[in-house]
mmCIF file of N, CA and C in Angstrom:
data_model
loop_
_atom_site.group_PDB
_atom_site.id
_atom_site.type_symbol
_atom_site.label_atom_id
_atom_site.label_comp_id
_atom_site.label_asym_id
_atom_site.label_seq_id
_atom_site.Cartn_x
_atom_site.Cartn_y
_atom_site.Cartn_z
ATOM 1 N N UNK A 10 -18.957 -87.381 -115.599
ATOM 2 C CA UNK A 10 -19.466 -87.486 -116.971
ATOM 3 C C UNK A 10 -18.828 -88.079 -117.839
ATOM 4 N N UNK A 11 -18.744 -88.844 -118.634
ATOM 5 C CA UNK A 11 -18.385 -89.328 -119.901
ATOM 6 C C UNK A 11 -17.829 -87.458 -120.899
ATOM 7 N N UNK A 12 -16.294 -88.188 -121.141
ATOM 8 C CA UNK A 12 -16.075 -87.267 -122.107
ATOM 9 C C UNK A 12 -16.170 -87.587 -123.454
ATOM 10 N N UNK A 13 -16.109 -86.356 -124.166
ATOM 11 C CA UNK A 13 -15.871 -86.493 -125.585
ATOM 12 C C UNK A 13 -15.089 -87.861 -126.321
ATOM 13 N N UNK A 14 -14.377 -87.762 -125.818
ATOM 14 C CA UNK A 14 -13.429 -89.225 -126.563
ATOM 15 C C UNK A 14 -13.881 -90.747 -125.869
ATOM 16 N N UNK A 15 -14.662 -90.516 -124.930
ATOM 17 C CA UNK A 15 -15.017 -91.945 -124.063
ATOM 18 C C UNK A 15 -16.268 -91.922 -124.993
ATOM 19 N N UNK A 16 -17.385 -90.603 -125.434
ATOM 20 C CA UNK A 16 -18.398 -90.915 -126.274
ATOM 21 C C UNK A 16 -18.425 -91.455 -127.529
ATOM 22 N N UNK A 17 -17.347 -90.876 -128.372
ATOM 23 C CA UNK A 17 -16.766 -91.306 -129.389
ATOM 24 C C UNK A 17 -16.625 -92.373 -129.685
ATOM 25 N N UNK A 18 -15.893 -93.219 -128.320
ATOM 26 C CA UNK A 18 -15.368 -94.369 -128.369
ATOM 27 C C UNK A 18 -16.558 -95.348 -128.543
ATOM 28 N N UNK A 19 -17.875 -95.105 -127.734
ATOM 29 C CA UNK A 19 -18.651 -95.656 -126.987
ATOM 30 C C UNK A 19 -19.792 -96.058 -128.883
ATOM 31 N N UNK A 20 -19.184 -94.790 -129.443
ATOM 32 C CA UNK A 20 -20.060 -94.477 -130.965
ATOM 33 C C UNK A 20 -19.885 -95.659 -131.935
ATOM 34 N N UNK A 21 -18.216 -95.601 -131.686
ATOM 35 C CA UNK A 21 -17.358 -96.222 -132.544
ATOM 36 C C UNK A 21 -17.675 -97.924 -132.351
ATOM 37 N N UNK A 22 -17.932 -98.378 -131.067
ATOM 38 C CA UNK A 22 -18.255 -99.748 -130.768
ATOM 39 C C UNK A 22 -19.849 -100.356 -131.174
ATOM 40 N N UNK A 23 -20.512 -99.465 -131.062
ATOM 41 C CA UNK A 23 -21.592 -99.189 -131.472
ATOM 42 C C UNK A 23 -21.930 -99.382 -133.013
ATOM 43 N N UNK A 24 -21.244 -98.745 -133.982
ATOM 44 C CA UNK A 24 -21.387 -99.176 -135.241
ATOM 45 C C UNK A 24 -21.020 -100.564 -135.785
ATOM 46 N N UNK A 25 -19.806 -100.853 -135.212
ATOM 47 C CA UNK A 25 -19.594 -102.065 -135.574
ATOM 48 C C UNK A 25 -20.568 -103.261 -135.825
ATOM 49 N N UNK A 26 -20.459 -103.998 -136.649
ATOM 50 C CA UNK A 26 -21.310 -104.836 -137.305
ATOM 51 C C UNK A 26 -21.505 -106.248 -136.401
ATOM 52 N N UNK A 27 -20.879 -106.360 -135.139
ATOM 53 C CA UNK A 27 -20.986 -107.552 -133.921
ATOM 54 C C UNK A 27 -22.001 -106.598 -133.051
ATOM 55 N N UNK A 28 -22.056 -105.425 -132.986
ATOM 56 C CA UNK A 28 -23.087 -104.718 -132.001
ATOM 57 C C UNK A 28 -23.910 -104.246 -132.362
ATOM 58 N N UNK A 29 -24.592 -104.658 -134.170
ATOM 59 C CA UNK A 29 -25.624 -104.171 -134.240
ATOM 60 C C UNK A 29 -27.170 -104.852 -133.921
ATOM 61 N N UNK A 30 -26.931 -105.718 -133.173
ATOM 62 C CA UNK A 30 -27.830 -106.707 -132.216
ATOM 63 C C UNK A 30 -27.614 -106.748 -131.024
ATOM 64 N N UNK A 31 -28.448 -107.393 -130.425
ATOM 65 C CA UNK A 31 -28.558 -107.612 -128.951
ATOM 66 C C UNK A 31 -27.560 -108.969 -128.363
ATOM 67 N N UNK A 32 -26.932 -108.599 -127.898
ATOM 68 C CA UNK A 32 -25.831 -109.915 -127.227
ATOM 69 C C UNK A 32 -26.760 -111.233 -127.180
ATOM 70 N N UNK A 33 -28.078 -110.627 -126.370
ATOM 71 C CA UNK A 33 -28.806 -112.399 -125.587
ATOM 72 C C UNK A 33 -29.847 -112.606 -126.747
ATOM 73 N N UNK A 34 -30.540 -111.326 -127.512
ATOM 74 C CA UNK A 34 -32.013 -112.206 -128.295
ATOM 75 C C UNK A 34 -31.629 -111.830 -129.620
ATOM 76 N N UNK A 35 -30.516 -110.995 -130.039
ATOM 77 C CA UNK A 35 -30.789 -110.547 -131.428
ATOM 78 C C UNK A 35 -31.235 -109.523 -132.030
ATOM 79 N N UNK A 36 -32.145 -108.834 -130.860
ATOM 80 C CA UNK A 36 -32.903 -107.576 -131.301
ATOM 81 C C UNK A 36 -32.110 -106.481 -131.902
ATOM 82 N N UNK A 37 -32.639 -105.629 -132.687
ATOM 83 C CA UNK A 37 -31.885 -105.028 -133.519
ATOM 84 C C UNK A 37 -31.397 -103.522 -132.310
ATOM 85 N N UNK A 38 -30.441 -102.805 -133.043
ATOM 86 C CA UNK A 38 -30.296 -101.417 -132.391
ATOM 87 C C UNK A 38 -30.122 -101.500 -130.799
ATOM 88 N N UNK A 39 -29.647 -102.395 -130.080
ATOM 89 C CA UNK A 39 -29.647 -102.211 -128.720
ATOM 90 C C UNK A 39 -28.800 -100.707 -128.125
ATOM 91 N N UNK A 40 -29.574 -100.253 -126.827
ATOM 92 C CA UNK A 40 -29.492 -98.936 -126.560
ATOM 93 C C UNK A 40 -28.502 -99.464 -125.497
ATOM 94 N N UNK A 41 -28.493 -100.013 -124.431
ATOM 95 C CA UNK A 41 -28.171 -100.696 -123.248
ATOM 96 C C UNK A 41 -26.739 -101.347 -123.680
ATOM 97 N N UNK A 42 -25.807 -101.215 -122.474
ATOM 98 C CA UNK A 42 -24.535 -101.918 -122.305
ATOM 99 C C UNK A 42 -24.169 -103.126 -120.928
ATOM 100 N N UNK A 43 -23.883 -103.676 -120.837
ATOM 101 C CA UNK A 43 -23.454 -104.361 -120.068
ATOM 102 C C UNK A 43 -21.629 -104.253 -119.598
ATOM 103 N N UNK A 44 -21.897 -103.323 -118.574
ATOM 104 C CA UNK A 44 -19.910 -102.977 -118.845
ATOM 105 C C UNK A 44 -19.177 -104.465 -118.289
ATOM 106 N N UNK A 45 -20.033 -104.824 -117.339
ATOM 107 C CA UNK A 45 -19.214 -106.118 -116.925
ATOM 108 C C UNK A 45 -18.712 -106.751 -118.103
ATOM 109 N N UNK A 46 -19.757 -107.132 -118.841
ATOM 110 C CA UNK A 46 -19.588 -108.554 -119.888
ATOM 111 C C UNK A 46 -19.287 -107.900 -121.377
ATOM 112 N N UNK A 47 -18.976 -106.325 -121.512
ATOM 113 C CA UNK A 47 -18.948 -105.656 -122.986
ATOM 114 C C UNK A 47 -19.583 -105.958 -123.898
ATOM 115 N N UNK A 48 -20.984 -105.913 -123.672
ATOM 116 C CA UNK A 48 -22.049 -106.172 -124.491
ATOM 117 C C UNK A 48 -23.271 -105.436 -124.862
ATOM 118 N N UNK A 49 -23.396 -105.452 -125.741
ATOM 119 C CA UNK A 49 -24.710 -104.206 -126.256
ATOM 120 C C UNK A 49 -26.353 -104.852 -125.709
ATOM 121 N N UNK A 50 -27.166 -104.694 -125.180
ATOM 122 C CA UNK A 50 -28.501 -105.631 -124.792
ATOM 123 C C UNK A 50 -29.411 -104.552 -125.525
ATOM 124 N N UNK A 51 -31.033 -105.004 -125.772
ATOM 125 C CA UNK A 51 -31.992 -104.654 -126.156
ATOM 126 C C UNK A 51 -32.457 -103.814 -124.289
ATOM 127 N N UNK A 52 -33.812 -103.510 -124.057
ATOM 128 C CA UNK A 52 -34.329 -103.032 -123.350
ATOM 129 C C UNK A 52 -34.755 -104.221 -122.492
ATOM 130 N N UNK A 53 -35.093 -105.239 -123.250
ATOM 131 C CA UNK A 53 -35.887 -106.568 -122.305
ATOM 132 C C UNK A 53 -34.631 -107.329 -121.764
ATOM 133 N N UNK A 54 -33.699 -107.186 -122.086
ATOM 134 C CA UNK A 54 -32.431 -108.098 -122.110
ATOM 135 C C UNK A 54 -31.860 -107.435 -120.820
ATOM 136 N N UNK A 55 -31.452 -105.982 -120.925
ATOM 137 C CA UNK A 55 -30.730 -105.509 -119.782
ATOM 138 C C UNK A 55 -31.678 -105.322 -118.289
ATOM 139 N N UNK A 56 -32.968 -105.823 -118.702
ATOM 140 C CA UNK A 56 -34.033 -105.949 -117.236
ATOM 141 C C UNK A 56 -33.452 -106.938 -117.122
ATOM 142 N N UNK A 57 -33.424 -107.927 -117.857
ATOM 143 C CA UNK A 57 -32.876 -109.129 -116.898
ATOM 144 C C UNK A 57 -31.520 -109.122 -116.304
ATOM 145 N N UNK A 58 -30.764 -108.397 -117.111
ATOM 146 C CA UNK A 58 -29.228 -107.913 -116.798
ATOM 147 C C UNK A 58 -29.270 -107.218 -115.376
ATOM 148 N N UNK A 59 -30.160 -106.592 -115.271
ATOM 149 C CA UNK A 59 -30.521 -105.707 -114.197
ATOM 150 C C UNK A 59 -30.545 -106.617 -112.656
ATOM 151 N N UNK A 60 -31.472 -107.491 -113.237
ATOM 152 C CA UNK A 60 -32.127 -108.341 -111.987
ATOM 153 C C UNK A 60 -30.970 -109.256 -111.554
ATOM 154 N N UNK A 61 -30.128 -109.565 -112.203
ATOM 155 C CA UNK A 61 -28.874 -110.323 -111.712
ATOM 156 C C UNK A 61 -28.059 -109.523 -110.763
ATOM 157 N N UNK A 62 -28.099 -108.524 -110.460
ATOM 158 C CA UNK A 62 -27.607 -107.419 -109.825
ATOM 159 C C UNK A 62 -26.075 -107.074 -110.102
ATOM 160 N N UNK A 63 -25.781 -105.814 -109.768
ATOM 161 C CA UNK A 63 -24.732 -104.965 -109.933
ATOM 162 C C UNK A 63 -23.555 -106.059 -110.190
ATOM 163 N N UNK A 64 -23.035 -106.692 -108.932
ATOM 164 C CA UNK A 64 -22.371 -107.449 -108.769
ATOM 165 C C UNK A 64 -21.612 -108.714 -109.633
ATOM 166 N N UNK A 65 -23.039 -109.080 -110.800
ATOM 167 C CA UNK A 65 -22.475 -110.206 -111.935
ATOM 168 C C UNK A 65 -22.780 -109.212 -113.227
ATOM 169 N N UNK A 66 -23.711 -108.222 -113.552
ATOM 170 C CA UNK A 66 -23.975 -107.384 -114.925
ATOM 171 C C UNK A 66 -24.553 -106.201 -114.538
ATOM 172 N N UNK A 67 -23.023 -105.068 -114.335
ATOM 173 C CA UNK A 67 -23.717 -103.647 -114.097
ATOM 174 C C UNK A 67 -23.948 -102.880 -115.662
ATOM 175 N N UNK A 68 -25.126 -102.426 -115.704
ATOM 176 C CA UNK A 68 -25.874 -102.198 -117.107
ATOM 177 C C UNK A 68 -26.047 -100.722 -117.261
ATOM 178 N N UNK A 69 -26.013 -99.945 -118.099
ATOM 179 C CA UNK A 69 -25.713 -98.571 -118.602
ATOM 180 C C UNK A 69 -27.004 -98.422 -119.737
ATOM 181 N N UNK A 70 -27.153 -97.531 -119.412
ATOM 182 C CA UNK A 70 -28.414 -97.076 -120.875
ATOM 183 C C UNK A 70 -27.207 -95.953 -122.115
ATOM 184 N N UNK A 71 -26.972 -96.406 -122.870
ATOM 185 C CA UNK A 71 -26.031 -95.828 -123.788
ATOM 186 C C UNK A 71 -26.157 -94.402 -124.183
ATOM 187 N N UNK A 72 -27.655 -94.393 -124.548
ATOM 188 C CA UNK A 72 -27.813 -93.259 -125.349
ATOM 189 C C UNK A 72 -27.802 -91.744 -124.222
ATOM 190 N N UNK A 73 -28.209 -92.007 -123.049
ATOM 191 C CA UNK A 73 -28.374 -91.469 -121.982
ATOM 192 C C UNK A 73 -26.936 -90.346 -121.705
ATOM 193 N N UNK A 74 -26.236 -91.247 -121.943
ATOM 194 C CA UNK A 74 -24.602 -90.736 -121.796
ATOM 195 C C UNK A 74 -23.948 -89.608 -122.700
ATOM 196 N N UNK A 75 -24.687 -89.974 -124.351
ATOM 197 C CA UNK A 75 -24.343 -88.735 -125.050
ATOM 198 C C UNK A 75 -25.450 -87.891 -124.440
ATOM 199 N N UNK A 76 -26.780 -87.636 -124.426
ATOM 200 C CA UNK A 76 -27.623 -86.604 -124.323
ATOM 201 C C UNK A 76 -27.437 -86.117 -122.748
ATOM 202 N N UNK A 77 -26.756 -86.730 -122.112
ATOM 203 C CA UNK A 77 -26.346 -85.729 -120.813
ATOM 204 C C UNK A 77 -24.521 -85.231 -120.836
ATOM 205 N N UNK A 78 -24.230 -85.604 -121.446
ATOM 206 C CA UNK A 78 -23.335 -84.807 -122.134
ATOM 207 C C UNK A 78 -23.354 -83.723 -123.330
ATOM 208 N N UNK A 79 -24.225 -83.888 -124.318
ATOM 209 C CA UNK A 79 -24.819 -82.528 -124.716
ATOM 210 C C UNK A 79 -25.509 -81.587 -124.212
ATOM 211 N N UNK A 80 -26.464 -81.893 -122.970
ATOM 212 C CA UNK A 80 -26.941 -80.884 -122.516
ATOM 213 C C UNK A 80 -25.895 -80.164 -121.644
ATOM 214 N N UNK A 81 -25.352 -80.701 -121.009
ATOM 215 C CA UNK A 81 -24.336 -80.178 -120.235
ATOM 216 C C UNK A 81 -23.134 -79.386 -120.693
ATOM 217 N N UNK A 82 -23.323 -79.497 -122.371
ATOM 218 C CA UNK A 82 -22.199 -78.594 -122.691
ATOM 219 C C UNK A 82 -22.563 -77.744 -123.603
ATOM 220 N N UNK A 83 -24.044 -77.384 -123.741
ATOM 221 C CA UNK A 83 -24.932 -76.125 -124.135
ATOM 222 C C UNK A 83 -25.480 -75.308 -123.336
ATOM 223 N N UNK A 84 -25.190 -75.820 -122.273
ATOM 224 C CA UNK A 84 -25.967 -74.852 -121.074
ATOM 225 C C UNK A 84 -24.874 -74.377 -120.159
ATOM 226 N N UNK A 85 -24.745 -72.627 -120.529
ATOM 227 C CA UNK A 85 -23.174 -71.968 -119.687
ATOM 228 C C UNK A 85 -23.998 -72.293 -118.358
ATOM 229 N N UNK A 86 -22.420 -72.023 -117.075
ATOM 230 C CA UNK A 86 -22.389 -72.260 -115.840
ATOM 231 C C UNK A 86 -23.609 -71.321 -115.154
ATOM 232 N N UNK A 87 -23.424 -69.767 -115.933
ATOM 233 C CA UNK A 87 -23.755 -68.875 -115.386
ATOM 234 C C UNK A 87 -25.335 -68.886 -115.762
ATOM 235 N N UNK A 88 -25.903 -69.559 -116.441
ATOM 236 C CA UNK A 88 -27.457 -69.348 -116.641
ATOM 237 C C UNK A 88 -27.963 -70.351 -115.734
ATOM 238 N N UNK A 89 -27.000 -71.466 -115.412
ATOM 239 C CA UNK A 89 -27.571 -72.805 -114.341
ATOM 240 C C UNK A 89 -27.581 -71.647 -112.876
ATOM 241 N N UNK A 90 -26.438 -71.059 -112.502
ATOM 242 C CA UNK A 90 -26.535 -70.485 -111.348
ATOM 243 C C UNK A 90 -27.339 -69.419 -111.470
ATOM 244 N N UNK A 91 -28.072 -68.967 -111.977
ATOM 245 C CA UNK A 91 -28.933 -67.575 -112.055
ATOM 246 C C UNK A 91 -30.441 -68.101 -111.699
ATOM 247 N N UNK A 92 -30.449 -69.673 -112.619
ATOM 248 C CA UNK A 92 -31.564 -70.049 -112.836
ATOM 249 C C UNK A 92 -31.424 -70.566 -110.888
ATOM 250 N N UNK A 93 -30.846 -71.389 -110.095
ATOM 251 C CA UNK A 93 -30.550 -71.822 -108.911
ATOM 252 C C UNK A 93 -30.770 -70.650 -108.104
ATOM 253 N N UNK A 94 -30.726 -69.637 -108.321
ATOM 254 C CA UNK A 94 -30.381 -68.216 -107.387
ATOM 255 C C UNK A 94 -32.110 -67.580 -107.363
ATOM 256 N N UNK A 95 -32.629 -68.108 -108.199
ATOM 257 C CA UNK A 95 -34.002 -67.087 -107.904
ATOM 258 C C UNK A 95 -35.093 -66.774 -106.648
#
């Protein structure tokens, strides 16, 4: 899981003016990133990059990283454990 520092760094990158649009098609507010190329992509272009294969362009959904961190930090382990042992 991504650390708090990593998520803050990702958010800072997304807020830079160069990253406000998709690197391929200039769509606004891209929510995907190609880790291989260090670029932000829109949904449509992320699909094209996924089609290239992970050996060429490894693509991740950026919002999912922050939501996963928020979910995991707010649910205590004891609650998860009690739910699973029912």
